[in-house]
């Protein structure tokens, strides 16, 4: 059978839609503003550490001690070299990736109609999880953009030959593999979904011909890192960054796709946001399950999107139960936001449920704005400001973070001390989570312990308890805390 014809070209879809343009501008504006308002989180300090290495060989050597591929750090290093090392400039690669992903979302949603395209884009733009991750100096925002781009390319190639789609698809798949190993789950199910869709359409042989050489190029281009750095990383046994392996963790991952930091809305808002999340997931699930009732030209699209939105999180969660090092957590499934949004928008359009999804968009906007005016999930600048404002002569700072041993401690204090004009030379030297010279504690009347996820069992806590009394503790988001100790 010949491949299905491409969707009818609605002239209204070919023109630039002012509302689409406005949504994109709002999304980029929110992300740029948020990137200037929140401080770096601990994982971003890891990115900056790798990106600040002197030269390519030093960067790659540094990354080999971590558990990620090198591309995100190379991009951040490039931005750092060209623009500077401010928080905003370190996040430029993620911000650019967000804009690119918005374009791919429009292309994927276009066959479902103009209203579906608007709603899908709005859901992605206003997802507070997407807002958070796409304004970070990390790999998850660019990874989502690459998977979304590869999805568009695959759907385009299902409809017929396209050299631009083949080129874009190959570049996106290669980039995804060089950004994060979790990309393998998405690429696997993108391939499975696309092959099944091609088989259903009777175009399996022609589709395989269209993708074989781009895939061969991807495999060849991926060999240099995967045959060296990846093998070395597998040997050092560093645990994954994401270990939310309970059923609760899986449910939270789905709930947080569009609504992150529910606590910002208070008790009433939290309930409203959860209800909106359930509505989006219900519409997307209904659309995925009823793919056979779609127009013939859309069945393949729906099937592929369902694999990425629903199957990948379940599959990767299951794999992590048997291979914990593969990891699973909320931001790992960030690439599922775009397909989930398109499915929900398509489901609302087909069922005449625009009113329900419009209400969800409003709820997402509210939580998005609440996130933007917050200080982010880890407010290290706020912690440094507290110490600066209450500083007394004779004080000292101990700044430690519980993290892989390949990263030096104390970077949050060192970075924001300079920006916020906090006392210089006040931080006691540490090696990992241990003081280099514990006897130096007695030289100071008060000690400020600035830490992140420091276990109760480490000897530093015992040393501080022996040194003096803990007068007060302040929290600055998810992990950072500051405790003031006064000498006995």
Short mmCIF file of C-alpha atoms in Angstrom, two decimals:
data_model
loop_
_atom_site.label_atom_id
_atom_site.label_comp_id
_atom_site.label_asym_id
_atom_site.label_seq_id
_atom_site.Cartn_x
_atom_site.Cartn_y
_atom_site.Cartn_z
CA UNK A 1 0.00 0.00 0.00
CA UNK A 2 1.25 3.54 -0.69
CA UNK A 3 2.02 5.77 2.29
CA UNK A 4 -0.87 7.90 3.57
CA UNK A 5 -1.11 11.36 2.03
CA UNK A 6 0.11 14.31 4.05
CA UNK A 7 -2.48 16.25 6.03
CA UNK A 8 -4.43 18.84 4.11
CA UNK A 9 -2.62 22.14 4.08
CA UNK A 10 -4.90 24.62 5.75
CA UNK A 11 -3.77 28.08 4.55
CA UNK A 12 -4.49 29.41 8.05
CA UNK A 13 -1.84 27.07 9.41
CA UNK A 14 0.80 28.30 6.97
CA UNK A 15 0.58 31.90 8.11
CA UNK A 16 2.22 33.04 11.30
CA UNK A 17 -0.47 32.90 13.95
CA UNK A 18 -0.22 36.00 16.19
CA UNK A 19 -1.41 33.99 19.19
CA UNK A 20 1.24 31.33 18.58
CA UNK A 21 3.89 34.04 18.31
CA UNK A 22 2.64 35.62 21.55
CA UNK A 23 2.73 32.29 23.41
CA UNK A 24 6.31 31.66 22.26
CA UNK A 25 7.42 35.15 23.28
CA UNK A 26 5.75 34.79 26.68
CA UNK A 27 7.44 31.42 27.18
CA UNK A 28 10.88 32.72 26.32
CA UNK A 29 10.34 35.87 28.38
CA UNK A 30 9.32 33.89 31.45
CA UNK A 31 12.34 31.62 31.13
CA UNK A 32 14.82 34.44 30.61
CA UNK A 33 13.41 36.33 33.59
CA UNK A 34 13.43 33.23 35.80
CA UNK A 35 17.01 32.50 34.75
CA UNK A 36 18.06 35.91 36.08
CA UNK A 37 16.07 35.68 39.33
CA UNK A 38 17.06 32.29 40.74
CA UNK A 39 20.50 31.21 41.80
CA UNK A 40 22.26 28.12 40.56
CA UNK A 41 21.11 24.83 42.06
CA UNK A 42 23.69 22.28 43.18
CA UNK A 43 23.52 20.32 39.93
CA UNK A 44 24.24 23.51 37.99
CA UNK A 45 27.40 23.98 40.04
CA UNK A 46 28.39 20.55 38.73
CA UNK A 47 27.78 21.72 35.16
CA UNK A 48 29.78 24.89 35.74
CA UNK A 49 32.64 22.90 37.27
CA UNK A 50 32.98 20.76 34.13
CA UNK A 51 32.41 23.70 31.78
CA UNK A 52 35.10 25.79 33.48
CA UNK A 53 37.88 23.28 32.79
CA UNK A 54 40.71 24.72 30.71
CA UNK A 55 40.47 23.19 27.26
CA UNK A 56 38.56 20.35 25.62
CA UNK A 57 40.77 17.53 26.87
CA UNK A 58 40.52 18.74 30.49
CA UNK A 59 36.74 19.02 30.18
CA UNK A 60 36.39 15.50 28.80
CA UNK A 61 38.69 14.14 31.49
CA UNK A 62 36.56 15.85 34.13
CA UNK A 63 33.33 14.47 32.68
CA UNK A 64 34.69 10.92 32.71
CA UNK A 65 34.57 11.04 36.51
CA UNK A 66 30.86 11.98 36.34
CA UNK A 67 27.91 9.97 35.00
CA UNK A 68 26.76 12.10 32.03
CA UNK A 69 27.82 12.46 28.39
CA UNK A 70 29.76 15.65 27.57
CA UNK A 71 27.62 17.65 25.12
CA UNK A 72 25.73 19.81 27.63
CA UNK A 73 28.96 20.79 29.36
CA UNK A 74 30.57 21.64 26.02
CA UNK A 75 27.64 23.92 25.15
CA UNK A 76 27.78 25.63 28.55
CA UNK A 77 31.54 26.01 28.17
CA UNK A 78 31.01 27.66 24.78
CA UNK A 79 28.43 30.05 26.22
CA UNK A 80 30.74 30.75 29.15
CA UNK A 81 33.61 31.60 26.81
CA UNK A 82 31.56 33.80 24.49
CA UNK A 83 29.31 35.60 26.96
CA UNK A 84 30.65 35.21 30.50
CA UNK A 85 29.96 33.13 33.59
CA UNK A 86 26.89 34.88 35.04
CA UNK A 87 23.96 32.68 36.02
CA UNK A 88 22.02 33.83 32.94
CA UNK A 89 24.83 33.18 30.48
CA UNK A 90 25.44 29.68 31.82
CA UNK A 91 21.77 28.98 31.06
CA UNK A 92 21.76 30.32 27.50
CA UNK A 93 22.02 26.85 25.84
CA UNK A 94 18.93 25.67 27.73
CA UNK A 95 17.03 28.86 26.84
CA UNK A 96 17.85 28.49 23.15
CA UNK A 97 16.81 24.84 23.27
CA UNK A 98 13.45 25.85 24.76
CA UNK A 99 12.75 28.17 21.82
CA UNK A 100 13.66 25.41 19.37
CA UNK A 101 11.40 22.95 21.15
CA UNK A 102 8.47 25.36 20.97
CA UNK A 103 8.84 25.34 17.18
CA UNK A 104 8.89 21.55 17.02
CA UNK A 105 5.79 21.35 19.23
CA UNK A 106 3.91 23.52 16.73
CA UNK A 107 5.02 21.31 13.84
CA UNK A 108 3.97 18.12 15.63
CA UNK A 109 0.58 19.53 16.71
CA UNK A 110 -0.26 21.20 13.38
CA UNK A 111 -1.97 18.15 11.82
CA UNK A 112 -4.42 18.13 14.73
CA UNK A 113 -5.67 21.62 13.88
CA UNK A 114 -4.97 25.22 14.80
CA UNK A 115 -6.71 25.14 18.17
CA UNK A 116 -4.88 21.96 19.14
CA UNK A 117 -1.59 23.55 18.12
CA UNK A 118 -2.27 26.60 20.29
CA UNK A 119 -3.32 24.54 23.30
CA UNK A 120 -0.42 22.10 23.02
CA UNK A 121 2.10 24.92 22.77
CA UNK A 122 0.52 26.74 25.72
CA UNK A 123 0.73 23.61 27.88
CA UNK A 124 4.42 23.14 27.10
CA UNK A 125 5.25 26.83 27.55
CA UNK A 126 3.37 27.04 30.87
CA UNK A 127 4.53 23.73 32.31
CA UNK A 128 6.28 24.75 35.53
CA UNK A 129 8.54 21.69 35.29
CA UNK A 130 9.55 22.72 31.78
CA UNK A 131 9.99 26.32 32.97
CA UNK A 132 12.31 25.17 35.75
CA UNK A 133 14.43 22.76 33.73
CA UNK A 134 14.67 24.88 30.57
CA UNK A 135 16.08 27.79 32.59
CA UNK A 136 18.85 25.70 34.17
CA UNK A 137 22.44 25.14 33.13
CA UNK A 138 21.76 21.43 32.78
CA UNK A 139 21.10 18.93 30.01
CA UNK A 140 17.41 18.19 30.54
CA UNK A 141 15.96 21.15 28.62
CA UNK A 142 18.17 20.53 25.56
CA UNK A 143 17.40 16.80 25.83
CA UNK A 144 13.66 17.51 25.66
CA UNK A 145 14.20 19.73 22.62
CA UNK A 146 16.20 17.02 20.85
CA UNK A 147 13.66 14.27 21.55
CA UNK A 148 10.83 16.56 20.38
CA UNK A 149 12.81 17.37 17.23
CA UNK A 150 13.48 13.69 16.58
CA UNK A 151 9.77 13.00 17.05
CA UNK A 152 8.83 15.58 14.43
CA UNK A 153 11.40 14.18 12.03
CA UNK A 154 10.14 10.63 12.47
CA UNK A 155 6.50 11.66 11.96
CA UNK A 156 7.49 13.60 8.85
CA UNK A 157 9.40 10.63 7.44
CA UNK A 158 6.38 8.40 8.05
CA UNK A 159 4.50 10.55 5.53
CA UNK A 160 7.16 10.44 2.85
CA UNK A 161 10.80 11.14 1.95
CA UNK A 162 12.30 14.36 3.30
CA UNK A 163 16.00 15.13 3.35
CA UNK A 164 15.58 18.03 5.83
CA UNK A 165 13.64 15.76 8.21
CA UNK A 166 16.25 13.02 7.89
CA UNK A 167 19.04 15.51 8.64
CA UNK A 168 17.18 17.09 11.58
CA UNK A 169 16.27 13.67 12.95
CA UNK A 170 19.84 12.40 12.80
CA UNK A 171 21.21 15.53 14.45
CA UNK A 172 18.58 15.43 17.20
CA UNK A 173 19.09 11.74 17.95
CA UNK A 174 22.87 12.11 18.09
CA UNK A 175 22.60 15.19 20.29
CA UNK A 176 20.17 13.44 22.64
CA UNK A 177 22.58 10.53 23.06
CA UNK A 178 25.41 12.95 23.82
CA UNK A 179 23.30 14.89 26.35
CA UNK A 180 21.99 12.17 28.66
CA UNK A 181 21.97 8.38 28.70
CA UNK A 182 18.25 8.41 29.54
CA UNK A 183 17.75 9.43 25.90
CA UNK A 184 18.12 5.76 25.02
CA UNK A 185 14.67 5.02 26.45
CA UNK A 186 13.04 7.68 24.30
CA UNK A 187 14.91 6.77 21.14
CA UNK A 188 14.04 3.09 21.62
CA UNK A 189 10.31 3.76 21.92
CA UNK A 190 10.32 6.43 19.24
CA UNK A 191 11.74 3.76 16.95
CA UNK A 192 9.29 1.08 18.05
CA UNK A 193 6.29 3.40 17.76
CA UNK A 194 7.37 4.65 14.35
CA UNK A 195 7.97 1.15 12.99
CA UNK A 196 4.56 -0.04 14.22
CA UNK A 197 2.93 3.05 12.69
CA UNK A 198 4.70 2.38 9.39
CA UNK A 199 3.60 -1.25 9.48
CA UNK A 200 0.00 -0.22 10.18
CA UNK A 201 0.15 2.15 7.21
CA UNK A 202 1.69 -0.49 4.95
CA UNK A 203 4.87 1.53 4.43
CA UNK A 204 7.36 -0.34 6.62
CA UNK A 205 9.88 -1.04 3.87
CA UNK A 206 9.97 2.51 2.54
CA UNK A 207 10.18 3.99 6.04
CA UNK A 208 13.14 1.78 6.94
CA UNK A 209 14.89 2.90 3.76
CA UNK A 210 14.39 6.53 4.76
CA UNK A 211 15.91 6.15 8.21
CA UNK A 212 18.66 3.55 7.75
CA UNK A 213 21.44 5.87 6.60
CA UNK A 214 20.67 8.66 9.10
CA UNK A 215 20.68 6.07 11.89
CA UNK A 216 23.94 4.60 10.63
CA UNK A 217 25.47 8.08 10.72
CA UNK A 218 24.23 8.56 14.30
CA UNK A 219 25.76 5.28 15.44
CA UNK A 220 29.07 6.13 13.81
CA UNK A 221 29.14 9.64 15.30
CA UNK A 222 28.31 8.30 18.77
CA UNK A 223 31.13 5.75 18.84
CA UNK A 224 33.96 8.07 19.99
CA UNK A 225 32.32 8.82 23.35
CA UNK A 226 30.43 5.59 23.92
CA UNK A 227 33.47 3.42 23.23
CA UNK A 228 35.67 5.39 25.63
CA UNK A 229 34.08 7.78 28.13
CA UNK A 230 30.89 5.78 28.63
CA UNK A 231 32.85 2.59 29.26
CA UNK A 232 35.03 4.40 31.80
CA UNK A 233 31.98 5.85 33.57
CA UNK A 234 30.37 2.43 33.81
CA UNK A 235 33.42 1.28 35.72
CA UNK A 236 33.46 3.82 38.54
CA UNK A 237 30.01 2.95 39.94
CA UNK A 238 28.74 6.48 40.56
CA UNK A 239 25.03 6.29 41.52
CA UNK A 240 22.39 7.93 39.28
CA UNK A 241 21.08 11.39 40.02
CA UNK A 242 17.46 10.20 39.92
CA UNK A 243 16.31 7.47 42.30
CA UNK A 244 12.55 8.05 42.76
CA UNK A 245 11.86 4.36 42.35
CA UNK A 246 8.66 4.01 44.40
CA UNK A 247 5.17 3.91 42.89
CA UNK A 248 4.61 7.26 44.58
CA UNK A 249 7.63 8.59 42.70
CA UNK A 250 6.13 7.42 39.41
CA UNK A 251 2.76 9.05 40.14
CA UNK A 252 4.46 12.26 41.22
CA UNK A 253 6.48 12.27 38.01
CA UNK A 254 3.28 12.26 35.95
CA UNK A 255 1.60 14.85 38.20
CA UNK A 256 4.60 17.18 38.00
CA UNK A 257 4.88 17.14 34.21
CA UNK A 258 2.82 20.32 34.04
CA UNK A 259 2.61 21.40 37.68
CA UNK A 260 5.81 21.65 39.76
CA UNK A 261 6.12 23.09 43.27
CA UNK A 262 2.42 22.70 44.08
CA UNK A 263 3.06 24.03 47.60
CA UNK A 264 3.35 27.54 46.16
CA UNK A 265 -0.43 27.62 45.70
CA UNK A 266 -1.31 26.82 49.31
CA UNK A 267 -3.74 24.05 50.21
CA UNK A 268 -6.52 25.23 47.90
CA UNK A 269 -4.15 25.87 45.01
CA UNK A 270 -2.46 22.50 45.47
CA UNK A 271 -5.81 20.74 45.07
CA UNK A 272 -6.72 22.83 42.02
CA UNK A 273 -3.36 22.16 40.38
CA UNK A 274 -3.62 18.42 41.00
CA UNK A 275 -7.12 18.43 39.49
CA UNK A 276 -5.84 20.28 36.43
CA UNK A 277 -2.97 17.81 36.09
CA UNK A 278 -5.42 14.91 36.27
CA UNK A 279 -7.57 16.54 33.59
CA UNK A 280 -4.61 16.92 31.21
CA UNK A 281 -3.48 13.34 31.78
CA UNK A 282 -7.04 12.04 31.32
CA UNK A 283 -7.47 13.84 28.00
CA UNK A 284 -4.06 12.63 26.82
CA UNK A 285 -4.75 9.06 27.95
CA UNK A 286 -8.16 9.03 26.30
CA UNK A 287 -6.65 10.26 23.05
CA UNK A 288 -3.90 7.64 23.19
CA UNK A 289 -6.31 4.77 23.85
CA UNK A 290 -8.68 5.80 21.06
CA UNK A 291 -6.04 6.11 18.33
CA UNK A 292 -7.96 3.72 16.07
CA UNK A 293 -10.85 6.18 15.87
CA UNK A 294 -8.60 8.94 14.53
CA UNK A 295 -8.49 9.89 10.90
CA UNK A 296 -6.24 7.48 9.07
CA UNK A 297 -3.62 10.15 8.47
CA UNK A 298 -3.34 10.85 12.23
CA UNK A 299 -3.26 7.32 13.61
CA UNK A 300 0.49 6.98 13.26
CA UNK A 301 1.07 10.34 14.93
CA UNK A 302 -1.12 9.42 17.88
CA UNK A 303 0.54 6.03 18.28
CA UNK A 304 4.06 7.48 18.31
CA UNK A 305 3.11 10.27 20.70
CA UNK A 306 1.44 7.77 23.03
CA UNK A 307 4.66 5.75 23.19
CA UNK A 308 6.67 8.81 24.23
CA UNK A 309 4.10 10.25 26.62
CA UNK A 310 2.96 7.09 28.38
CA UNK A 311 5.12 4.09 27.57
CA UNK A 312 8.57 5.61 28.14
CA UNK A 313 7.94 6.71 31.76
CA UNK A 314 6.44 3.31 32.63
CA UNK A 315 9.16 1.41 30.79
CA UNK A 316 12.05 3.41 32.28
CA UNK A 317 10.52 3.14 35.76
CA UNK A 318 10.33 -0.64 35.34
CA UNK A 319 13.90 -0.87 34.04
CA UNK A 320 15.15 1.13 37.02
CA UNK A 321 13.64 -1.43 39.40
CA UNK A 322 16.04 -4.05 38.01
CA UNK A 323 18.88 -1.70 37.04
CA UNK A 324 18.83 1.11 39.64
CA UNK A 325 21.77 2.82 38.04
CA UNK A 326 19.65 3.63 34.98
CA UNK A 327 17.76 6.05 37.24
CA UNK A 328 14.29 7.56 37.28
CA UNK A 329 12.96 10.90 38.50
CA UNK A 330 10.67 13.73 37.45
CA UNK A 331 12.99 15.73 35.23
CA UNK A 332 14.26 12.62 33.45
CA UNK A 333 10.88 12.36 31.72
CA UNK A 334 10.81 16.03 30.71
CA UNK A 335 10.68 14.95 27.01
CA UNK A 336 7.23 13.44 27.70
CA UNK A 337 5.73 16.90 28.23
CA UNK A 338 5.49 17.78 24.53
CA UNK A 339 3.81 14.54 23.35
CA UNK A 340 1.51 14.57 26.38
CA UNK A 341 0.49 18.15 25.58
CA UNK A 342 -0.23 17.34 21.93
CA UNK A 343 -2.30 14.30 22.90
CA UNK A 344 -4.28 16.31 25.46
CA UNK A 345 -4.89 19.11 22.97
CA UNK A 346 -5.92 16.62 20.30
CA UNK A 347 -8.21 14.86 22.76
CA UNK A 348 -9.85 18.12 23.81
CA UNK A 349 -10.40 19.10 20.20
CA UNK A 350 -11.99 15.80 19.23
CA UNK A 351 -14.20 15.61 22.28
CA UNK A 352 -15.18 19.28 22.34
CA UNK A 353 -13.51 19.70 25.74
CA UNK A 354 -11.76 22.97 25.01
CA UNK A 355 -13.27 24.56 28.10
CA UNK A 356 -11.66 21.98 30.37
CA UNK A 357 -8.23 22.27 28.80
CA UNK A 358 -8.47 26.06 28.72
CA UNK A 359 -9.04 25.95 32.48
CA UNK A 360 -5.95 23.75 32.83
CA UNK A 361 -3.93 26.28 30.83
CA UNK A 362 -5.06 29.04 33.20
CA UNK A 363 -4.08 26.90 36.21
CA UNK A 364 -0.68 26.21 34.62
CA UNK A 365 -0.20 29.94 34.03
CA UNK A 366 -0.93 30.71 37.68
CA UNK A 367 1.57 28.15 38.99
CA UNK A 368 4.09 29.20 36.37
CA UNK A 369 3.93 32.80 37.60
CA UNK A 370 4.18 31.66 41.23
CA UNK A 371 7.35 29.78 40.33
CA UNK A 372 8.80 32.75 38.46
CA UNK A 373 8.41 35.12 41.42
CA UNK A 374 9.86 32.54 43.82
CA UNK A 375 13.58 32.13 44.40
CA UNK A 376 13.70 28.71 42.79
CA UNK A 377 14.07 25.31 44.41
CA UNK A 378 17.53 25.96 45.92
CA UNK A 379 18.14 29.53 47.05
CA UNK A 380 21.89 29.69 47.64
CA UNK A 381 22.01 33.49 47.14
CA UNK A 382 19.43 33.80 49.91
CA UNK A 383 21.56 31.62 52.19
CA UNK A 384 24.67 33.72 51.56
CA UNK A 385 22.68 36.93 52.08
CA UNK A 386 21.49 35.69 55.48
CA UNK A 387 25.05 35.01 56.63
CA UNK A 388 26.24 38.38 55.31
CA UNK A 389 23.45 40.31 57.02
CA UNK A 390 24.02 38.67 60.43
CA UNK A 391 27.80 38.51 60.28
CA UNK A 392 29.85 39.35 63.37
CA UNK A 393 33.59 39.78 63.78
CA UNK A 394 35.17 36.41 64.56
CA UNK A 395 32.60 34.35 62.62
CA UNK A 396 33.53 31.64 60.11
CA UNK A 397 31.68 29.66 57.45
CA UNK A 398 31.67 25.95 56.70
CA UNK A 399 30.11 25.29 53.29
CA UNK A 400 29.68 21.64 52.27
CA UNK A 401 27.44 19.74 49.86
CA UNK A 402 26.78 16.02 49.92
CA UNK A 403 27.69 15.11 46.35
CA UNK A 404 29.97 12.88 44.25
CA UNK A 405 33.61 13.16 45.32
CA UNK A 406 34.69 14.43 41.90
CA UNK A 407 33.19 17.85 42.73
CA UNK A 408 34.80 20.33 45.15
CA UNK A 409 32.68 21.63 48.03
CA UNK A 410 32.05 25.24 48.95
CA UNK A 411 31.30 26.53 45.45
CA UNK A 412 27.89 28.05 46.36
CA UNK A 413 29.48 30.23 49.04
CA UNK A 414 32.48 31.15 46.89
CA UNK A 415 30.30 32.15 43.93
CA UNK A 416 27.70 34.25 45.70
CA UNK A 417 30.10 35.70 48.27
CA UNK A 418 31.67 37.69 45.44
CA UNK A 419 28.34 38.77 43.95
CA UNK A 420 26.75 39.73 47.28
CA UNK A 421 29.81 41.29 48.94
CA UNK A 422 29.86 38.78 51.80
CA UNK A 423 32.97 38.52 54.04
CA UNK A 424 36.11 37.40 52.24
CA UNK A 425 38.35 34.62 53.55
CA UNK A 426 35.69 33.44 55.97
CA UNK A 427 35.21 29.89 54.70
CA UNK A 428 37.09 27.12 56.49
CA UNK A 429 38.83 24.73 54.10
CA UNK A 430 37.14 21.38 53.51
CA UNK A 431 37.91 18.12 51.78
CA UNK A 432 34.62 16.65 50.69
CA UNK A 433 32.31 16.82 53.71
CA UNK A 434 35.24 16.91 56.15
CA UNK A 435 37.11 19.84 57.63
CA UNK A 436 40.75 20.00 56.59
CA UNK A 437 41.69 21.38 60.04
CA UNK A 438 38.95 20.64 62.64
CA UNK A 439 41.03 22.41 65.32
CA UNK A 440 40.39 25.74 63.55
CA UNK A 441 36.80 25.70 64.80
CA UNK A 442 37.89 26.85 68.27
CA UNK A 443 39.41 30.03 66.86
CA UNK A 444 35.94 31.41 66.04
CA UNK A 445 33.10 32.51 68.29
CA UNK A 446 30.39 31.47 65.84
CA UNK A 447 30.27 29.04 62.92
CA UNK A 448 27.81 29.27 60.06
CA UNK A 449 27.18 25.80 58.59
CA UNK A 450 25.86 26.18 55.04
CA UNK A 451 25.11 22.74 53.68
CA UNK A 452 23.07 20.74 51.21
CA UNK A 453 21.65 17.31 52.14
CA UNK A 454 24.42 16.66 54.68
CA UNK A 455 23.80 13.28 56.38
CA UNK A 456 23.51 13.16 60.14
CA UNK A 457 26.23 10.50 60.28
CA UNK A 458 29.18 12.54 58.98
CA UNK A 459 31.90 13.46 61.46
CA UNK A 460 31.53 17.17 60.65
CA UNK A 461 28.22 17.22 62.52
CA UNK A 462 29.83 15.60 65.57
CA UNK A 463 32.65 18.14 65.49
CA UNK A 464 30.20 21.04 65.36
CA UNK A 465 28.13 19.58 68.20
CA UNK A 466 31.29 19.35 70.30
CA UNK A 467 32.20 22.89 69.28
CA UNK A 468 28.99 24.58 70.41
CA UNK A 469 25.21 24.87 70.45
CA UNK A 470 23.07 25.09 67.34
CA UNK A 471 21.10 28.31 67.86
CA UNK A 472 18.91 28.36 64.76
CA UNK A 473 18.45 26.69 61.37
CA UNK A 474 17.07 28.29 58.21
CA UNK A 475 15.93 26.43 55.06
CA UNK A 476 16.35 27.85 51.57
CA UNK A 477 14.33 25.56 49.37
CA UNK A 478 14.59 21.86 48.76
CA UNK A 479 18.13 21.16 50.02
CA UNK A 480 20.13 24.19 51.21
CA UNK A 481 20.14 24.91 54.94
CA UNK A 482 22.07 27.28 57.17
CA UNK A 483 22.68 26.52 60.86
CA UNK A 484 24.32 28.94 63.28
CA UNK A 485 26.55 27.41 65.99
CA UNK A 486 27.86 29.37 69.00
CA UNK A 487 30.98 28.17 70.81
CA UNK A 488 30.48 26.65 74.29
#
